[in-house]
mmCIF file of C-alpha atoms in Angstrom:
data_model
loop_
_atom_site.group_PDB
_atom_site.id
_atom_site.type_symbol
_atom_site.label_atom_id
_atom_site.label_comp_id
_atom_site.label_asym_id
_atom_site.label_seq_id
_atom_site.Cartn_x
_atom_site.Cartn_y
_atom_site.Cartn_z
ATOM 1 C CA UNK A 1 15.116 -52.920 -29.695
ATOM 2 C CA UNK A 2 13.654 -54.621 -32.546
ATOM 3 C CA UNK A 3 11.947 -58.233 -33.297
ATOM 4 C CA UNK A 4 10.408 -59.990 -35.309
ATOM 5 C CA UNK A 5 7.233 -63.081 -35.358
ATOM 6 C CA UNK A 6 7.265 -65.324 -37.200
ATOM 7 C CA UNK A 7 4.135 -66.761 -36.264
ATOM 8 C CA UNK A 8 4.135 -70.049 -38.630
ATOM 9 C CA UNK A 9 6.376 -72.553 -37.481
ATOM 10 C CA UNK A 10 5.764 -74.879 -40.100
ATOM 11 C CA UNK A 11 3.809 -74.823 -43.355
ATOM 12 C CA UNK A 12 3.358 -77.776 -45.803
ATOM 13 C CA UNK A 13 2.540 -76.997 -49.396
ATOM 14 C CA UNK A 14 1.929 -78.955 -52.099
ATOM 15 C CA UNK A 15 4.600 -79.200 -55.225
ATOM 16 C CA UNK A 16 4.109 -76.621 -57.625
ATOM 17 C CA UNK A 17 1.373 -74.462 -55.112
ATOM 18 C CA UNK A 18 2.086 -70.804 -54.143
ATOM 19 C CA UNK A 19 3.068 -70.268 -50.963
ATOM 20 C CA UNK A 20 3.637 -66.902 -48.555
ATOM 21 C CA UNK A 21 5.937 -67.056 -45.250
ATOM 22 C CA UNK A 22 4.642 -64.178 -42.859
ATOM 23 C CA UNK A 23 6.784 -61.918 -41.059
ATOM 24 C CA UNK A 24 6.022 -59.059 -38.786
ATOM 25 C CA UNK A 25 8.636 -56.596 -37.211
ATOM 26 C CA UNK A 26 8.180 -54.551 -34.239
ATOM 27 C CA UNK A 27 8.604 -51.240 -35.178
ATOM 28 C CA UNK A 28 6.933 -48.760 -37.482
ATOM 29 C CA UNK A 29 10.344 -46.938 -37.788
ATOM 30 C CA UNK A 30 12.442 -47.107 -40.531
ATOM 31 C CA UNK A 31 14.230 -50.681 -40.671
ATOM 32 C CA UNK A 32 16.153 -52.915 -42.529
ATOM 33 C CA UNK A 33 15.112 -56.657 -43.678
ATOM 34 C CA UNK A 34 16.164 -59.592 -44.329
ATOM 35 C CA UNK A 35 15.335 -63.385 -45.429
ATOM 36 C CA UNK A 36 17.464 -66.046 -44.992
ATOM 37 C CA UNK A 37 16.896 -69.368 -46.335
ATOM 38 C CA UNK A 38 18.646 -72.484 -44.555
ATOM 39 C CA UNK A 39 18.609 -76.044 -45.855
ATOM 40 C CA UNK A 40 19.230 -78.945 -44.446
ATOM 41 C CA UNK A 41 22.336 -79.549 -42.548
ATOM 42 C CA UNK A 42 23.932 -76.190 -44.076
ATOM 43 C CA UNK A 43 24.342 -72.449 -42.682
ATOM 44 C CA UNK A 44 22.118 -69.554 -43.879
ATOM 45 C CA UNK A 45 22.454 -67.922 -46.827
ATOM 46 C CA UNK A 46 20.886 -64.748 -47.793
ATOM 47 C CA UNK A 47 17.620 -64.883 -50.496
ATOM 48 C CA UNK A 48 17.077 -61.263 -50.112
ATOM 49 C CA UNK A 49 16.939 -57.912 -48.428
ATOM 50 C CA UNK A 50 15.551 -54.473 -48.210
ATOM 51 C CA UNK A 51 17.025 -51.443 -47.500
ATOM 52 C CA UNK A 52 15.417 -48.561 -49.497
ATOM 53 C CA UNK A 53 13.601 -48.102 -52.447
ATOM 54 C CA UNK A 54 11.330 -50.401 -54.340
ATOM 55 C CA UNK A 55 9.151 -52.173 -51.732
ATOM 56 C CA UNK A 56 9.097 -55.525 -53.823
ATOM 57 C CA UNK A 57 12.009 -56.859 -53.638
ATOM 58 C CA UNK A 58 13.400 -59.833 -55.717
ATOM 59 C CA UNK A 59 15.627 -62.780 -54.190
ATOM 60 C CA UNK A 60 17.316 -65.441 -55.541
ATOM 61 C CA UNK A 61 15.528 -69.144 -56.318
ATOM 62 C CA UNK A 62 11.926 -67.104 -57.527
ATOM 63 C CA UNK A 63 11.352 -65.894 -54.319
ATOM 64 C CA UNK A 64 10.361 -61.974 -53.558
ATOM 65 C CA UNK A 65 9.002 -60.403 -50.558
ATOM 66 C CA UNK A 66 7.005 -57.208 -50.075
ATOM 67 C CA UNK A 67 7.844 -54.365 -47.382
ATOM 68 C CA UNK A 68 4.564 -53.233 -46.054
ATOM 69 C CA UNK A 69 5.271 -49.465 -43.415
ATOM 70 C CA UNK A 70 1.647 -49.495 -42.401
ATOM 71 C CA UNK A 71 1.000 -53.280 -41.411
ATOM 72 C CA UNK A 72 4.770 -53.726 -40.732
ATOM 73 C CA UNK A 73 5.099 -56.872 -42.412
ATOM 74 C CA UNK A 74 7.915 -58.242 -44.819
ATOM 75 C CA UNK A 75 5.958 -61.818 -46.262
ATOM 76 C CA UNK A 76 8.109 -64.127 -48.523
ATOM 77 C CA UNK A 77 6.302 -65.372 -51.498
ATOM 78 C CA UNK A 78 6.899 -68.128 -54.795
ATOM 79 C CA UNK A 79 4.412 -68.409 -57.172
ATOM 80 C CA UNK A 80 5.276 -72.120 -57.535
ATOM 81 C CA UNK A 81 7.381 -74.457 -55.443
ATOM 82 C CA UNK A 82 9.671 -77.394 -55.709
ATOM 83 C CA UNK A 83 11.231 -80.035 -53.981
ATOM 84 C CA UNK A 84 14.464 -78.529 -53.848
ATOM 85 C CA UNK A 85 12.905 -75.385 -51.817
ATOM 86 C CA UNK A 86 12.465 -77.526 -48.563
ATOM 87 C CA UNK A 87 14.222 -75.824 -45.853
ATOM 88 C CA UNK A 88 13.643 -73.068 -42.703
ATOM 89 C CA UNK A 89 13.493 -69.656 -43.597
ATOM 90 C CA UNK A 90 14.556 -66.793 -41.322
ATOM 91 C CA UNK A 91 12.878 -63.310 -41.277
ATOM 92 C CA UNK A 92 15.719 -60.671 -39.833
ATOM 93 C CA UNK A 93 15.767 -57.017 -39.051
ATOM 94 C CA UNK A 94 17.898 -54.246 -38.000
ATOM 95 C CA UNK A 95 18.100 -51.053 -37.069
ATOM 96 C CA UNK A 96 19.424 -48.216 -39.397
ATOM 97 C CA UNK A 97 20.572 -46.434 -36.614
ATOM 98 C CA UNK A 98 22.346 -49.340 -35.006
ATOM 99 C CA UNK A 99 22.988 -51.984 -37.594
ATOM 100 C CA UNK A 100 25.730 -53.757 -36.330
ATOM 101 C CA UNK A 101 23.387 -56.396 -34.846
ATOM 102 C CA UNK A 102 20.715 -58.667 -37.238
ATOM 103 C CA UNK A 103 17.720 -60.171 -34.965
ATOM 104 C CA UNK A 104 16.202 -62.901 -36.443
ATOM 105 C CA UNK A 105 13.105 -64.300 -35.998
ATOM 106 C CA UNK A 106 12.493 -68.017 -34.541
ATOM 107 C CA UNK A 107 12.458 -69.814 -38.448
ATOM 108 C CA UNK A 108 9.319 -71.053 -40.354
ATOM 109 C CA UNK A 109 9.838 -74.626 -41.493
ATOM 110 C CA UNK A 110 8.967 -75.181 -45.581
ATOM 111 C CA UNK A 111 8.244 -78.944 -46.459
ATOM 112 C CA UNK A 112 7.336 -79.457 -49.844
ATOM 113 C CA UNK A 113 4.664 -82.508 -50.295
ATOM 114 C CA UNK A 114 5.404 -84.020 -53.441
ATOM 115 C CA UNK B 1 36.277 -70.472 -53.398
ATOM 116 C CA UNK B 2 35.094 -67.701 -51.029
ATOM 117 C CA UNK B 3 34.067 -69.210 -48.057
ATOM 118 C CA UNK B 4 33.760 -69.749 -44.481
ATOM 119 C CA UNK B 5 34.806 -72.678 -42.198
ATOM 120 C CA UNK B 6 34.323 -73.898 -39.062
ATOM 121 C CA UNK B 7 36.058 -77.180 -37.009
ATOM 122 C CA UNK B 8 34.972 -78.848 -35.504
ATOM 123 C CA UNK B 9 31.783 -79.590 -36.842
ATOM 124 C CA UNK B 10 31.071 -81.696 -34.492
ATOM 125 C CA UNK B 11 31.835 -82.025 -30.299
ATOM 126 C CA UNK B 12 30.884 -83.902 -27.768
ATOM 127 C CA UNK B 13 32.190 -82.685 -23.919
ATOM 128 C CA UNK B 14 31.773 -82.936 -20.367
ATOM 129 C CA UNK B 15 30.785 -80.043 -17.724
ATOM 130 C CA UNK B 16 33.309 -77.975 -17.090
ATOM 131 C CA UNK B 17 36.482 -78.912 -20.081
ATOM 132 C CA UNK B 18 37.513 -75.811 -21.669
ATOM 133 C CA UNK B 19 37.167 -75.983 -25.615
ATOM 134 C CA UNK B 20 37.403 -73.333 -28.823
ATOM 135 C CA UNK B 21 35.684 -73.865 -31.987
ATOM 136 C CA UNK B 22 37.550 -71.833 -34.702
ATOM 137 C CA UNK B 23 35.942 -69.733 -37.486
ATOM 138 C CA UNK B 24 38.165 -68.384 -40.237
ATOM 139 C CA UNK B 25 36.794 -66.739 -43.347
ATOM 140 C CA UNK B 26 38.790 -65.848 -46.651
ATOM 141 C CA UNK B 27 37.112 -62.959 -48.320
ATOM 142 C CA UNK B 28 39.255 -60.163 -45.774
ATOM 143 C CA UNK B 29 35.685 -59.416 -44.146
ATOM 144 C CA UNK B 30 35.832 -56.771 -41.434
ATOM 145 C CA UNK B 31 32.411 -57.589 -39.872
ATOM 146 C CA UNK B 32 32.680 -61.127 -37.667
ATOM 147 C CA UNK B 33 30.015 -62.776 -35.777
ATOM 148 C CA UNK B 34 29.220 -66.259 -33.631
ATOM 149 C CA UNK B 35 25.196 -67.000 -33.461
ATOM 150 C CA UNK B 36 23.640 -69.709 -31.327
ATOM 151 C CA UNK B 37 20.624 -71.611 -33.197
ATOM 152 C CA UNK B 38 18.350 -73.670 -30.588
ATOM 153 C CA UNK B 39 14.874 -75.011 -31.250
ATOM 154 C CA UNK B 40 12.035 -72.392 -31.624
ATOM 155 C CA UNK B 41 14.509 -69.739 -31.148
ATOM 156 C CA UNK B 42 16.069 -68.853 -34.032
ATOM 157 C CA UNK B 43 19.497 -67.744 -34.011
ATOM 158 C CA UNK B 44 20.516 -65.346 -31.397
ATOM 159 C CA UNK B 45 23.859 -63.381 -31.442
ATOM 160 C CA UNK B 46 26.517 -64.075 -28.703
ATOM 161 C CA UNK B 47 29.446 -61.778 -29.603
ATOM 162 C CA UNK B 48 30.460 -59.751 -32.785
ATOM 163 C CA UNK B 49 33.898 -58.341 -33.839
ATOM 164 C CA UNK B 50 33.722 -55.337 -35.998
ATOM 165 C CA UNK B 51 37.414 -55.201 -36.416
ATOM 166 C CA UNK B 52 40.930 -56.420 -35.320
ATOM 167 C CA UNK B 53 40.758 -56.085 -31.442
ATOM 168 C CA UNK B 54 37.288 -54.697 -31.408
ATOM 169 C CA UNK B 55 34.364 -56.742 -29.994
ATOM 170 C CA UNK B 56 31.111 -56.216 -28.952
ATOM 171 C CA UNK B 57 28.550 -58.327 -26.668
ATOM 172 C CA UNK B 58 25.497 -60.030 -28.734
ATOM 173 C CA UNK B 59 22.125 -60.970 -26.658
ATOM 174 C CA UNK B 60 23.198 -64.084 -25.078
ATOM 175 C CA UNK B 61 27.187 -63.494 -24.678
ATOM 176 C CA UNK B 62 27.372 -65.247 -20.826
ATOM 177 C CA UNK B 63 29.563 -67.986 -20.589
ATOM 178 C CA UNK B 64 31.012 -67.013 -24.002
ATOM 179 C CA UNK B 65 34.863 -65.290 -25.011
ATOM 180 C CA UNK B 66 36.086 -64.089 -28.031
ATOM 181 C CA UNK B 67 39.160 -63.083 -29.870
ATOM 182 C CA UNK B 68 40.267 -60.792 -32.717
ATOM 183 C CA UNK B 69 43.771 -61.231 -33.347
ATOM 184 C CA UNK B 70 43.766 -61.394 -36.972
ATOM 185 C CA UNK B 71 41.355 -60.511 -39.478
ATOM 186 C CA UNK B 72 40.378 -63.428 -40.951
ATOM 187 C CA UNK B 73 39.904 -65.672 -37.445
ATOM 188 C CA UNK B 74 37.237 -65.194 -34.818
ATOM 189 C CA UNK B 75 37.495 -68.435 -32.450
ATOM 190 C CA UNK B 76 34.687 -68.827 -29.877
ATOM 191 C CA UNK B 77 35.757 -70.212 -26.120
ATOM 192 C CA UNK B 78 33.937 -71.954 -23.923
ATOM 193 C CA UNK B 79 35.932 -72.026 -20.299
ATOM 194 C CA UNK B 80 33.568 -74.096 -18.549
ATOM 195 C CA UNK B 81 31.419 -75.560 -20.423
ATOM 196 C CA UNK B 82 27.438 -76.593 -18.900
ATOM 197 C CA UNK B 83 24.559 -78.188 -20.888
ATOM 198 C CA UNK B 84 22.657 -75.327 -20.921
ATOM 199 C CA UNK B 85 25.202 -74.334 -23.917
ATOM 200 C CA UNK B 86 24.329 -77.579 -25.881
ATOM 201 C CA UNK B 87 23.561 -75.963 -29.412
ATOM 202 C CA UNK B 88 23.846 -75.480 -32.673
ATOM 203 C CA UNK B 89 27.095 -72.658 -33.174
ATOM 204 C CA UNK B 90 27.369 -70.623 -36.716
ATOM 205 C CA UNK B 91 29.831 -68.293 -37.238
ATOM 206 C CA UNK B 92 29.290 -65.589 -40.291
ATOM 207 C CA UNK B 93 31.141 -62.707 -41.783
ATOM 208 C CA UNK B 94 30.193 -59.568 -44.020
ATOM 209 C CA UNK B 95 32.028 -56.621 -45.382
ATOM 210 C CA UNK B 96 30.068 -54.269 -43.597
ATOM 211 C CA UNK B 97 27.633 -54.332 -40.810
ATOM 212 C CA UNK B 98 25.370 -57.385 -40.229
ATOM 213 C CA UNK B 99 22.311 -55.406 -40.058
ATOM 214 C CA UNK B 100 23.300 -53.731 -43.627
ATOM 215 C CA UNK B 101 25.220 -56.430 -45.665
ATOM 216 C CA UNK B 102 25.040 -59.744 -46.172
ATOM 217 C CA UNK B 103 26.485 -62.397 -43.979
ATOM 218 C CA UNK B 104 27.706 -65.281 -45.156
ATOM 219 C CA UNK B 105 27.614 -68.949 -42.635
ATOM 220 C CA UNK B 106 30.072 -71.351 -41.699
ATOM 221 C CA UNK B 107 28.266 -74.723 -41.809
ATOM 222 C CA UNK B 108 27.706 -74.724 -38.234
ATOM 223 C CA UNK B 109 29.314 -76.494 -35.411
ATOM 224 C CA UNK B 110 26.869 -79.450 -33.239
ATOM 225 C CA UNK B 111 28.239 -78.855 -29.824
ATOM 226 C CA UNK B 112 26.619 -81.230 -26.871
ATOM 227 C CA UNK B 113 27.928 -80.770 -23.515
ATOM 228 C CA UNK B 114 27.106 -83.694 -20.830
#
């Protein structure tokens, strides 16, 4: 079965600073991946995914995210962040094979310092 | 407005008193799932309905029943409650497979059981 680490729980950038979210998957096998992005007191929404093709993908709100076969890793990144962009983010996966079930990873908390 | 909903959004229980907390979603998704969120977790899937009358087991389905009667309602039931199942409860919904499409959220139900 897959997973996924997320192995920052929290990360505090300053407004305006670039930031990266890490995520590592399991397997070196194909996949399928996902961020979600949650804010406060709301459900998940999706930013952005990858299925095939291009390996950068673009989201919505500025973000993108690489998909990297050889160090299995799918990292969120934004050049420059704002206020509004404090929330937990959620690295997912699935299996191609099997993709009636998502497994997400445990959340990395964003807090914008203003 | 496309969305889903959940109610309650809140509950409070004792041990042991049977409740449901209803999803219904109004974009005639096929795909339906419930997800558990808990601290340092994540979310983790309890059951999934791919269908009308067709549901599946997620990672942490015990103490946990679903239904399927119609296609836009997939209610979660608790029989007997315990505070182990104290949690944050999201229901979501895609046109096709969760591990392929995008879900979309309810806004999440607070459940505390004393």
């Amino acid at each position: 079965a897959q997973s996924v680490t997320q192995l920052d729980s929290q990360v505090p950038v300053f407004e305006e600073a670039p930031v990266e979210l890490r995520c590592n998957y399991s397997s070196s096998v194909s996949v399928y991946l996902f961020w979600y992005v949650q804010y406060p007191n709301q459900g998940l929404q999706l930013l952005l995914k990858y299925l095939s093709g291009s390996t950068l993908v673009k989201g919505i709100n500025g973000f993108e995210a690489e998909f990297n076969k050889s160090q299995t890793s799918f990292h969120l990144r934004k050049p420059s962040v704002h206020i509004s962009d404090t929330a937990e983010y959620f690295c997912a996966v699935s299996d191609p094979g099997g993709n009636e079930k998502l497994t997400f990873g445990t959340g990395t908390r964003l807090t914008i310092i203003p | 407005e496309a969305q889903v909903t959940q109610n309650p959004r809140y509950l409070i229980t004792v041990t042991g008193k049977k409740l449901t907390v209803t999803c219904s979603q109004n974009m005639n998704h096929e795909y339906m799932s419930w997800y558990r969120q808990d601290p340092g977790l994540g979310l983790r899937q309890i059951y999934y309905s791919m269908n009308v009358e067709v549901t599946d087991k997620g990672d942490v389905p015990e103490g946990y029943k679903v239904s399927r009667k119609e296609k836009r309602n997939f209610p979660l039931i608790l029989e007997s409650p315990s505070p182990n199942q104290t949690s944050l409860y999201f229901c979501a919904s895609s046109f096709d497979l969760a591990g392929r499409d995008t879900q979309y959220f309810g806004p999440g139900t607070r459940l505390t059981v004393l």
